Amino acid sequence: MDSINNIINWLFNDRTGVFVLLGSGVLLFLLIAWLLEKRMRKQFYNHKKTADDWDLFDTEDDE
């Protein structure tokens, strides 16, 4: 129990711990956004492209 308390204390009270907490949060949300984007691409694969569309992954050729 003391080790968990030390980790929580380090995460929230030390500058390095706060940077690790923020960095891991950013990485987590980037991973979630990437996974959701891939799932939406799979779900809407037959979407007709227009001139205003942009491609995040650049996997398809421009027509």
Coordinates of C-alpha atoms in Angstrom, one line a residue:
M1 CA 0.0 0.0 0.0
D2 CA 2.9 2.3 0.7
S3 CA 4.3 1.8 -2.8
I4 CA 1.0 2.9 -4.4
N5 CA 1.0 6.0 -2.2
N6 CA 4.6 6.8 -3.3
I7 CA 3.7 6.5 -7.0
I8 CA 0.6 8.7 -6.5
N9 CA 2.7 11.2 -4.5
W10 CA 5.4 11.2 -7.3
L11 CA 2.8 11.6 -10.1
F12 CA 1.1 14.6 -8.6
N13 CA 3.8 16.3 -6.4
D14 CA 6.9 16.0 -8.5
R15 CA 7.6 18.0 -11.7
T16 CA 8.8 14.9 -13.6
G17 CA 5.8 12.9 -12.4
V18 CA 3.4 15.6 -13.7
F19 CA 5.1 15.6 -17.1
V20 CA 4.9 11.8 -17.2
L21 CA 1.2 12.1 -16.3
L22 CA 0.5 14.7 -19.0
G23 CA 2.6 12.9 -21.6
S24 CA 0.9 9.6 -21.0
G25 CA -2.5 11.3 -21.2
V26 CA -1.7 12.9 -24.6
L27 CA -0.4 9.6 -25.9
L28 CA -3.6 7.8 -24.7
F29 CA -5.9 10.3 -26.4
L30 CA -3.8 10.2 -29.6
L31 CA -4.1 6.4 -29.6
I32 CA -7.9 6.6 -29.1
A33 CA -8.3 9.2 -31.9
W34 CA -6.3 7.0 -34.3
L35 CA -8.3 3.9 -33.5
L36 CA -11.6 5.8 -33.9
E37 CA -10.4 7.3 -37.2
K38 CA -9.5 3.8 -38.5
R39 CA -12.9 2.4 -37.5
M40 CA -14.8 5.3 -39.1
R41 CA -12.8 4.8 -42.3
K42 CA -13.8 1.2 -42.3
Q43 CA -17.5 2.0 -41.6
F44 CA -17.7 4.7 -44.3
Y45 CA -15.5 3.2 -47.0
N46 CA -17.9 4.0 -49.8
H47 CA -18.0 7.7 -49.2
K48 CA -17.7 9.7 -52.5
K49 CA -14.8 12.1 -52.3
T50 CA -15.3 15.7 -53.1
A51 CA -12.8 18.5 -53.6
D52 CA -13.2 19.6 -50.0
D53 CA -12.3 16.2 -48.5
W54 CA -8.9 15.7 -47.0
D55 CA -7.2 12.4 -46.1
L56 CA -5.5 12.0 -42.8
F57 CA -3.6 8.8 -43.8
D58 CA -3.1 9.5 -47.5
T59 CA -3.8 5.8 -48.4
E60 CA -5.9 6.4 -51.5
D61 CA -4.8 8.0 -54.7
D62 CA -6.3 11.4 -55.7
E63 CA -8.8 11.2 -58.5

